[in-house]
CSV table of C-alpha atoms in Angstrom, one decimal:
chain,number,residue,atom,x,y,z
A,20,UNK,CA,-89.1,-109.4,-60.7
A,21,UNK,CA,-87.5,-108.1,-64.2
A,22,UNK,CA,-87.4,-104.5,-65.0
A,23,UNK,CA,-89.9,-102.5,-67.6
A,24,UNK,CA,-87.6,-99.6,-70.1
A,25,UNK,CA,-89.3,-97.1,-71.6
A,26,UNK,CA,-86.8,-96.3,-74.2
A,27,UNK,CA,-86.8,-93.2,-77.1
A,28,UNK,CA,-86.3,-93.7,-80.5
A,29,UNK,CA,-84.8,-91.1,-82.9
A,30,UNK,CA,-87.8,-88.4,-84.0
A,31,UNK,CA,-86.2,-88.5,-87.5
A,32,UNK,CA,-82.3,-88.3,-87.8
A,33,UNK,CA,-81.1,-91.7,-86.7
A,34,UNK,CA,-77.8,-89.8,-84.7
A,35,UNK,CA,-80.0,-88.4,-82.0
A,36,UNK,CA,-80.5,-92.1,-80.5
A,37,UNK,CA,-79.1,-92.2,-77.5
A,38,UNK,CA,-76.0,-94.3,-76.5
A,39,UNK,CA,-78.0,-95.7,-73.1
A,40,UNK,CA,-81.5,-96.1,-75.3
A,41,UNK,CA,-79.0,-97.9,-77.9
A,42,UNK,CA,-77.4,-100.3,-74.1
A,43,UNK,CA,-80.4,-100.7,-73.2
A,44,UNK,CA,-82.0,-102.3,-76.3
A,45,UNK,CA,-79.5,-104.6,-76.2
A,46,UNK,CA,-79.1,-106.3,-72.7
A,47,UNK,CA,-82.8,-106.5,-72.6
A,48,UNK,CA,-84.3,-109.2,-73.1
A,49,UNK,CA,-87.4,-108.8,-75.3
A,50,UNK,CA,-88.1,-105.6,-77.1
A,51,UNK,CA,-91.9,-104.9,-77.4
A,52,UNK,CA,-91.9,-102.6,-80.8
A,53,UNK,CA,-95.3,-100.7,-82.4
A,54,UNK,CA,-94.2,-102.1,-86.0
A,55,UNK,CA,-91.3,-104.5,-86.0
A,56,UNK,CA,-90.7,-103.6,-89.5
A,57,UNK,CA,-89.7,-100.2,-88.5
A,58,UNK,CA,-88.1,-100.3,-85.5
A,59,UNK,CA,-85.8,-103.4,-87.3
A,60,UNK,CA,-84.1,-101.1,-89.3
A,61,UNK,CA,-83.2,-99.2,-86.5
A,62,UNK,CA,-82.1,-102.5,-84.6
A,63,UNK,CA,-80.3,-103.3,-87.6
A,64,UNK,CA,-78.3,-100.1,-87.9
A,65,UNK,CA,-77.2,-100.1,-84.4
A,66,UNK,CA,-76.2,-104.4,-84.1
A,67,UNK,CA,-79.0,-104.8,-81.7
A,68,UNK,CA,-80.1,-108.8,-82.2
A,69,UNK,CA,-82.6,-108.8,-79.1
A,70,UNK,CA,-86.2,-110.8,-79.7
A,71,UNK,CA,-88.6,-108.4,-80.5
A,72,UNK,CA,-92.4,-108.8,-80.8
A,73,UNK,CA,-95.6,-106.4,-81.3
A,74,UNK,CA,-96.8,-104.4,-79.4
A,75,UNK,CA,-99.7,-102.0,-80.9
A,76,UNK,CA,-102.9,-100.1,-79.6
A,77,UNK,CA,-104.7,-103.3,-81.9
A,78,UNK,CA,-103.6,-105.7,-79.3
A,79,UNK,CA,-102.3,-104.5,-76.3
A,80,UNK,CA,-105.4,-105.4,-74.4
A,81,UNK,CA,-104.9,-108.8,-74.8
A,82,UNK,CA,-101.4,-109.0,-74.8
A,83,UNK,CA,-100.6,-107.2,-72.1
A,84,UNK,CA,-100.7,-109.6,-69.0
A,85,UNK,CA,-98.8,-112.3,-70.7
A,86,UNK,CA,-96.4,-109.1,-70.8
A,87,UNK,CA,-96.9,-107.9,-67.4
A,88,UNK,CA,-96.1,-111.7,-66.5
A,89,UNK,CA,-92.9,-112.0,-68.1
A,90,UNK,CA,-91.5,-108.5,-65.7
A,91,UNK,CA,-93.1,-110.3,-62.9
A,92,UNK,CA,-91.0,-113.5,-63.4
A,93,UNK,CA,-87.9,-111.6,-63.6
A,94,UNK,CA,-87.6,-110.3,-67.3
A,95,UNK,CA,-86.3,-107.6,-68.3
A,96,UNK,CA,-88.0,-105.9,-71.2
A,97,UNK,CA,-88.4,-102.7,-73.4
A,98,UNK,CA,-91.2,-100.3,-74.7
A,99,UNK,CA,-89.9,-99.2,-78.5
A,100,UNK,CA,-92.6,-97.0,-80.3
A,101,UNK,CA,-92.1,-95.9,-84.0
A,102,UNK,CA,-90.6,-92.7,-83.4
A,103,UNK,CA,-90.1,-90.6,-79.8
A,104,UNK,CA,-91.2,-91.9,-76.0
A,105,UNK,CA,-93.6,-94.3,-75.5
A,106,UNK,CA,-96.8,-93.4,-74.0
A,107,UNK,CA,-96.4,-89.5,-75.3
A,108,UNK,CA,-99.8,-90.6,-78.1
A,109,UNK,CA,-98.3,-94.1,-78.7
A,110,UNK,CA,-98.6,-97.2,-77.4
A,111,UNK,CA,-97.1,-97.8,-73.5
A,112,UNK,CA,-99.3,-96.3,-71.1
A,113,UNK,CA,-101.9,-99.2,-70.5
A,114,UNK,CA,-97.9,-101.3,-69.9
A,115,UNK,CA,-96.8,-99.1,-67.5
A,116,UNK,CA,-99.7,-99.1,-65.8
A,117,UNK,CA,-99.6,-102.7,-65.3
A,118,UNK,CA,-96.3,-103.0,-64.3
A,119,UNK,CA,-97.0,-100.6,-61.6
A,120,UNK,CA,-100.2,-102.1,-60.3
A,121,UNK,CA,-98.0,-105.9,-60.0
A,122,UNK,CA,-95.2,-102.8,-58.3
A,123,UNK,CA,-92.4,-103.7,-60.4
A,124,UNK,CA,-90.2,-101.0,-61.3
A,125,UNK,CA,-91.3,-98.9,-64.7
A,126,UNK,CA,-88.5,-96.2,-66.3
A,127,UNK,CA,-88.4,-93.8,-69.0
A,128,UNK,CA,-85.4,-93.2,-70.4
A,129,UNK,CA,-84.4,-89.5,-71.7
A,130,UNK,CA,-84.8,-89.2,-74.7
A,131,UNK,CA,-86.3,-88.0,-78.5
A,132,UNK,CA,-89.5,-86.6,-78.2
A,133,UNK,CA,-91.2,-84.4,-81.2
A,134,UNK,CA,-93.2,-82.3,-78.7
A,135,UNK,CA,-90.0,-80.0,-76.5
A,136,UNK,CA,-89.0,-79.4,-80.6
A,137,UNK,CA,-91.7,-77.9,-81.6
A,138,UNK,CA,-92.8,-76.2,-79.5
A,139,UNK,CA,-89.2,-74.5,-78.1
A,140,UNK,CA,-89.2,-73.4,-82.0
A,141,UNK,CA,-92.5,-72.0,-82.4
A,142,UNK,CA,-91.2,-69.4,-80.8
A,143,UNK,CA,-94.7,-69.3,-78.6
A,144,UNK,CA,-93.7,-68.6,-75.0
A,145,UNK,CA,-93.8,-72.2,-73.2
A,146,UNK,CA,-93.2,-72.2,-69.6
A,147,UNK,CA,-96.3,-73.4,-69.6
A,148,UNK,CA,-98.3,-75.1,-72.1
A,149,UNK,CA,-101.0,-77.5,-72.6
A,150,UNK,CA,-100.2,-80.9,-75.1
A,151,UNK,CA,-103.4,-82.1,-77.0
A,152,UNK,CA,-101.7,-84.9,-78.1
A,153,UNK,CA,-104.6,-86.1,-81.4
A,154,UNK,CA,-107.3,-84.1,-81.8
A,155,UNK,CA,-110.5,-87.0,-81.2
A,156,UNK,CA,-111.3,-87.8,-85.5
A,157,UNK,CA,-115.2,-87.1,-84.9
A,158,UNK,CA,-117.1,-87.5,-81.5
A,159,UNK,CA,-116.0,-84.7,-79.0
A,160,UNK,CA,-113.6,-83.3,-81.6
A,161,UNK,CA,-116.0,-79.8,-81.5
A,162,UNK,CA,-115.9,-79.4,-78.2
A,163,UNK,CA,-112.7,-79.7,-78.1
A,164,UNK,CA,-111.9,-77.1,-80.2
A,165,UNK,CA,-114.2,-74.8,-78.4
A,166,UNK,CA,-112.8,-75.5,-74.9
A,167,UNK,CA,-109.0,-74.4,-77.3
A,168,UNK,CA,-110.5,-71.6,-77.7
A,169,UNK,CA,-110.1,-70.4,-73.5
A,170,UNK,CA,-107.0,-71.6,-73.0
A,171,UNK,CA,-104.8,-68.8,-72.4
A,172,UNK,CA,-101.5,-71.4,-72.8
A,173,UNK,CA,-99.5,-72.1,-75.6
A,174,UNK,CA,-100.9,-74.9,-76.3
A,175,UNK,CA,-100.0,-77.7,-79.0
A,176,UNK,CA,-101.6,-80.9,-80.5
A,177,UNK,CA,-99.8,-84.0,-83.4
A,178,UNK,CA,-101.4,-84.3,-86.5
A,179,UNK,CA,-101.6,-86.4,-89.8
A,180,UNK,CA,-101.3,-85.1,-92.3
A,181,UNK,CA,-104.3,-85.5,-94.4
A,182,UNK,CA,-106.2,-83.6,-91.5
A,183,UNK,CA,-103.8,-81.3,-91.4
A,184,UNK,CA,-106.1,-79.4,-93.2
A,185,UNK,CA,-109.7,-79.7,-91.6
A,186,UNK,CA,-108.0,-79.0,-88.6
A,187,UNK,CA,-106.1,-75.8,-89.0
A,188,UNK,CA,-109.5,-75.3,-90.7
A,189,UNK,CA,-111.8,-75.4,-87.5
A,190,UNK,CA,-109.2,-73.6,-85.3
A,191,UNK,CA,-109.7,-70.8,-87.3
A,192,UNK,CA,-113.3,-70.7,-87.2
A,193,UNK,CA,-113.3,-71.3,-83.1
A,194,UNK,CA,-110.0,-69.3,-82.3
A,195,UNK,CA,-110.3,-66.9,-84.9
A,196,UNK,CA,-108.3,-66.5,-88.7
A,197,UNK,CA,-105.6,-64.2,-87.6
A,198,UNK,CA,-104.7,-66.5,-84.1
A,199,UNK,CA,-100.5,-67.2,-84.6
A,200,UNK,CA,-99.2,-71.3,-85.3
A,201,UNK,CA,-96.5,-72.7,-86.4
A,202,UNK,CA,-96.8,-76.2,-88.5
A,203,UNK,CA,-93.3,-78.0,-87.2
A,204,UNK,CA,-93.5,-81.1,-90.4
A,205,UNK,CA,-91.0,-83.9,-89.8
A,206,UNK,CA,-88.8,-82.5,-87.3
A,207,UNK,CA,-85.3,-83.3,-87.5
A,208,UNK,CA,-84.9,-85.1,-90.7
A,209,UNK,CA,-83.6,-84.1,-94.5
A,210,UNK,CA,-86.9,-81.9,-95.2
A,211,UNK,CA,-87.8,-80.2,-92.0
A,212,UNK,CA,-89.7,-77.1,-91.9
A,213,UNK,CA,-91.3,-75.0,-89.3
A,214,UNK,CA,-93.1,-72.7,-91.5
A,215,UNK,CA,-95.2,-69.7,-88.6
A,216,UNK,CA,-98.1,-68.3,-89.8
A,217,UNK,CA,-102.2,-67.4,-88.7
A,218,UNK,CA,-103.8,-69.8,-89.5
A,219,UNK,CA,-105.8,-68.6,-91.7
A,220,UNK,CA,-102.8,-68.2,-94.5
A,221,UNK,CA,-101.4,-71.4,-93.4
A,222,UNK,CA,-104.6,-72.9,-94.1
A,223,UNK,CA,-104.9,-71.4,-98.0
A,224,UNK,CA,-100.4,-72.1,-98.0
A,225,UNK,CA,-101.1,-76.8,-97.0
A,226,UNK,CA,-104.2,-76.6,-99.1
A,227,UNK,CA,-102.1,-75.3,-102.2
A,228,UNK,CA,-98.4,-77.9,-100.8
A,229,UNK,CA,-100.2,-81.2,-99.3
A,230,UNK,CA,-98.1,-81.3,-96.3
A,231,UNK,CA,-96.5,-84.4,-95.8
A,232,UNK,CA,-94.5,-86.0,-92.7
A,233,UNK,CA,-95.3,-85.6,-89.4
A,234,UNK,CA,-96.8,-83.1,-87.9
A,235,UNK,CA,-96.7,-80.9,-84.2
A,236,UNK,CA,-99.0,-78.5,-84.6
A,237,UNK,CA,-98.1,-75.2,-82.2
A,238,UNK,CA,-100.7,-72.2,-81.4
A,239,UNK,CA,-100.4,-69.3,-79.4
A,240,UNK,CA,-102.7,-69.2,-76.2
A,241,UNK,CA,-105.2,-66.3,-76.1
A,242,UNK,CA,-103.8,-62.7,-75.6
A,243,UNK,CA,-106.2,-62.1,-72.8
A,244,UNK,CA,-106.8,-64.5,-70.3
A,245,UNK,CA,-110.1,-66.3,-69.8
A,246,UNK,CA,-110.9,-63.9,-67.0
A,247,UNK,CA,-111.4,-61.4,-68.4
A,248,UNK,CA,-114.5,-62.3,-71.0
A,249,UNK,CA,-117.5,-60.6,-70.7
A,250,UNK,CA,-119.4,-61.0,-68.0
A,251,UNK,CA,-121.4,-62.4,-66.7
A,252,UNK,CA,-119.1,-66.2,-67.3
A,253,UNK,CA,-120.3,-69.7,-65.9
A,254,UNK,CA,-117.1,-70.8,-63.6
A,255,UNK,CA,-115.6,-72.4,-60.8
A,256,UNK,CA,-113.3,-70.4,-58.9
A,257,UNK,CA,-111.6,-71.2,-55.1
A,258,UNK,CA,-110.6,-68.0,-52.8
A,259,UNK,CA,-108.0,-69.0,-49.7
A,260,UNK,CA,-109.0,-66.4,-46.3
A,261,UNK,CA,-105.4,-67.3,-45.1
A,262,UNK,CA,-105.4,-65.6,-40.8
A,263,UNK,CA,-102.6,-66.1,-39.1
A,264,UNK,CA,-102.1,-64.6,-35.2
A,265,UNK,CA,-98.8,-63.3,-33.9
A,266,UNK,CA,-97.6,-63.9,-30.2
A,267,UNK,CA,-99.2,-60.2,-29.1
A,268,UNK,CA,-102.6,-62.1,-30.1
A,269,UNK,CA,-103.1,-59.5,-33.1
A,270,UNK,CA,-104.7,-61.1,-36.4
A,271,UNK,CA,-103.5,-60.1,-39.6
A,272,UNK,CA,-105.0,-61.8,-43.6
A,273,UNK,CA,-103.2,-62.2,-46.5
A,274,UNK,CA,-105.1,-60.3,-49.5
A,275,UNK,CA,-103.7,-59.8,-52.9
A,276,UNK,CA,-104.3,-56.0,-55.3
A,277,UNK,CA,-105.5,-57.9,-58.3
A,278,UNK,CA,-103.9,-56.8,-61.6
A,279,UNK,CA,-106.5,-57.3,-64.5
A,280,UNK,CA,-109.4,-55.2,-65.5
A,281,UNK,CA,-112.2,-54.5,-64.4
A,282,UNK,CA,-110.7,-55.0,-60.1
A,283,UNK,CA,-107.7,-53.5,-61.3
A,284,UNK,CA,-105.9,-52.5,-57.6
A,285,UNK,CA,-109.0,-54.1,-55.4
A,286,UNK,CA,-107.9,-55.9,-52.6
A,287,UNK,CA,-109.6,-59.4,-52.6
A,288,UNK,CA,-108.5,-62.9,-51.0
A,289,UNK,CA,-106.1,-65.1,-53.2
A,290,UNK,CA,-107.6,-67.2,-55.5
A,291,UNK,CA,-108.6,-68.2,-58.9
A,292,UNK,CA,-110.2,-70.3,-61.2
A,293,UNK,CA,-110.4,-74.7,-61.2
A,294,UNK,CA,-108.4,-75.0,-64.4
A,295,UNK,CA,-109.5,-78.5,-65.9
A,296,UNK,CA,-108.3,-81.7,-64.1
A,297,UNK,CA,-108.4,-80.1,-60.5
A,298,UNK,CA,-109.3,-80.8,-57.4
A,299,UNK,CA,-110.5,-78.0,-55.6
A,300,UNK,CA,-108.3,-78.1,-52.2
A,301,UNK,CA,-105.1,-78.7,-55.7
A,302,UNK,CA,-106.2,-75.6,-57.4
A,303,UNK,CA,-106.4,-73.3,-54.2
A,304,UNK,CA,-103.5,-74.7,-53.5
A,305,UNK,CA,-102.4,-73.4,-56.8
A,306,UNK,CA,-103.7,-69.7,-57.4
A,307,UNK,CA,-101.9,-69.3,-52.9
A,308,UNK,CA,-98.4,-70.1,-54.6
A,309,UNK,CA,-99.3,-68.1,-57.7
A,310,UNK,CA,-100.4,-65.1,-56.1
A,311,UNK,CA,-98.3,-64.8,-52.8
A,312,UNK,CA,-95.4,-67.2,-53.3
A,313,UNK,CA,-96.5,-68.6,-50.2
A,314,UNK,CA,-97.4,-72.8,-50.1
A,315,UNK,CA,-99.7,-73.5,-46.9
A,316,UNK,CA,-98.1,-77.4,-46.5
A,317,UNK,CA,-95.3,-75.4,-45.1
A,318,UNK,CA,-97.5,-73.6,-42.5
A,319,UNK,CA,-100.8,-76.6,-42.2
A,320,UNK,CA,-101.1,-80.3,-43.3
A,321,UNK,CA,-103.7,-78.8,-45.0
A,322,UNK,CA,-106.7,-76.1,-46.0
A,323,UNK,CA,-109.4,-76.0,-43.6
A,324,UNK,CA,-112.9,-75.5,-46.0
A,325,UNK,CA,-114.8,-73.1,-44.7
A,326,UNK,CA,-117.8,-72.9,-47.6
A,327,UNK,CA,-119.1,-72.5,-51.0
A,328,UNK,CA,-120.4,-69.0,-51.8
A,329,UNK,CA,-123.0,-68.4,-55.2
A,330,UNK,CA,-124.2,-65.4,-55.4
A,331,UNK,CA,-124.2,-64.3,-59.3
A,332,UNK,CA,-126.7,-61.1,-58.7
A,333,UNK,CA,-123.5,-59.2,-56.5
A,334,UNK,CA,-120.9,-60.9,-58.6
A,335,UNK,CA,-120.1,-59.6,-61.8
A,336,UNK,CA,-117.9,-62.3,-62.9
A,337,UNK,CA,-120.9,-64.0,-62.9
A,338,UNK,CA,-119.3,-67.0,-61.7
A,339,UNK,CA,-122.0,-70.2,-59.9
A,340,UNK,CA,-119.9,-71.0,-57.5
A,341,UNK,CA,-116.7,-69.8,-55.2
A,342,UNK,CA,-115.9,-72.7,-52.8
A,343,UNK,CA,-114.1,-71.1,-49.9
A,344,UNK,CA,-110.7,-72.8,-48.2
A,345,UNK,CA,-109.2,-71.0,-45.1
A,346,UNK,CA,-105.7,-71.6,-43.2
A,347,UNK,CA,-105.6,-70.5,-39.4
A,348,UNK,CA,-101.6,-70.5,-38.3
A,349,UNK,CA,-99.6,-69.1,-34.9
A,350,UNK,CA,-96.7,-67.4,-36.0
A,351,UNK,CA,-93.7,-65.5,-34.5
A,352,UNK,CA,-94.3,-63.2,-37.4
A,353,UNK,CA,-95.8,-62.8,-40.3
A,354,UNK,CA,-94.7,-64.6,-43.7
A,355,UNK,CA,-92.9,-62.8,-46.3
A,356,UNK,CA,-94.9,-62.6,-49.2
A,357,UNK,CA,-94.9,-61.2,-53.0
A,358,UNK,CA,-97.2,-60.4,-55.9
A,359,UNK,CA,-97.6,-62.7,-59.1
A,360,UNK,CA,-99.8,-64.3,-61.2
A,361,UNK,CA,-102.6,-62.3,-61.4
A,362,UNK,CA,-101.6,-60.0,-58.2
A,363,UNK,CA,-99.9,-57.0,-59.0
A,364,UNK,CA,-99.1,-57.0,-54.9
A,365,UNK,CA,-99.4,-59.0,-52.1
A,366,UNK,CA,-99.7,-58.0,-48.3
A,367,UNK,CA,-100.8,-59.0,-44.6
A,368,UNK,CA,-103.7,-56.7,-42.4
A,369,UNK,CA,-104.4,-55.9,-39.4
A,370,UNK,CA,-107.8,-57.0,-38.3
A,371,UNK,CA,-110.6,-55.3,-38.2
A,372,UNK,CA,-108.7,-52.8,-40.5
A,373,UNK,CA,-109.0,-54.2,-43.7
A,374,UNK,CA,-108.6,-52.7,-47.1
A,375,UNK,CA,-112.5,-52.2,-49.5
A,376,UNK,CA,-112.1,-55.5,-50.6
A,377,UNK,CA,-113.8,-56.9,-54.6
A,378,UNK,CA,-116.3,-59.7,-54.9
A,379,UNK,CA,-118.2,-60.9,-52.2
A,380,UNK,CA,-115.1,-61.4,-50.5
A,381,UNK,CA,-115.6,-59.0,-47.3
A,382,UNK,CA,-119.0,-60.5,-46.6
A,383,UNK,CA,-117.0,-64.2,-46.2
A,384,UNK,CA,-114.5,-62.5,-43.9
A,385,UNK,CA,-117.7,-61.0,-42.1
A,386,UNK,CA,-119.0,-65.0,-41.5
A,387,UNK,CA,-116.0,-66.4,-41.0
A,388,UNK,CA,-114.6,-64.1,-38.5
A,389,UNK,CA,-118.3,-64.5,-36.4
A,390,UNK,CA,-118.1,-67.6,-37.1
A,391,UNK,CA,-114.8,-68.1,-34.5
């Protein structure tokens, strides 16, 4: 069987091509290019004479079976796009999935991408960010932009020059005219530009100075996270009730001290909001790790689902439902914990001496221990 390589190509400066990328393109039996005419300039520059065929968004479904068959029959193949890493808002995903489904080997080389340079040089926090790619042109565009208004992470979008002003206008309307953003244009090219300003000012600038070239738009996240919105706010949350039983039979419950108002300094079970595309159990494990430093799979293979709670009349968060997961383990000593994320502190409390709890967590604890 052969192997499929995804080979990044320069997003601007031709010198950004890696030595290994050149070696791979020379060694494979076939190169698939988004635009063979554009890629011919790069291949000629580096003396690459490997045969090249078209592979783009308009033909990738039709040609997919044949290319997968070629790899299965022993041919090494490389995919390149006009610029950057294949599969990132460019063709490549379908071929990767098709090869993996056939048990074929796939490797993506490290290399050029417009995404990382833009988010790093924007000056916005980049330890956690979301990548939106290109926004929908019509259907679903408004909903996607409204969802971005809830994000407290740095947001990164790709945009074409003739739609940039429209996007800036719509983002300013949904996120606020004073939200800061950075337009990174023509990354690594001679006329590269990074312009940072408010959405409103950037919009005015590019109305007066129509942009050209490839554009990455980086937008600052909301200063206050979504969970500090005015209540009630429908939401989906997860909570974790962790009980540790010591050799002497004493039981301890893991609690965190909340950091954000209106619950600052209140104790509660670890947990929080479920993010987009997360399963409930994964969100519970993530929140537990972020708020206490504990990863539950170091102690038990899986959470135990307890039951969902829905009490908007008693819960000022106005949530629609919270799913409660439980962990009960026997250990020689209490695992060390540390507060993080929305938890100012984390600590073990012995039963029955739990402090007053926020939300409906006291009721959850009573129900859980009564059932045991």
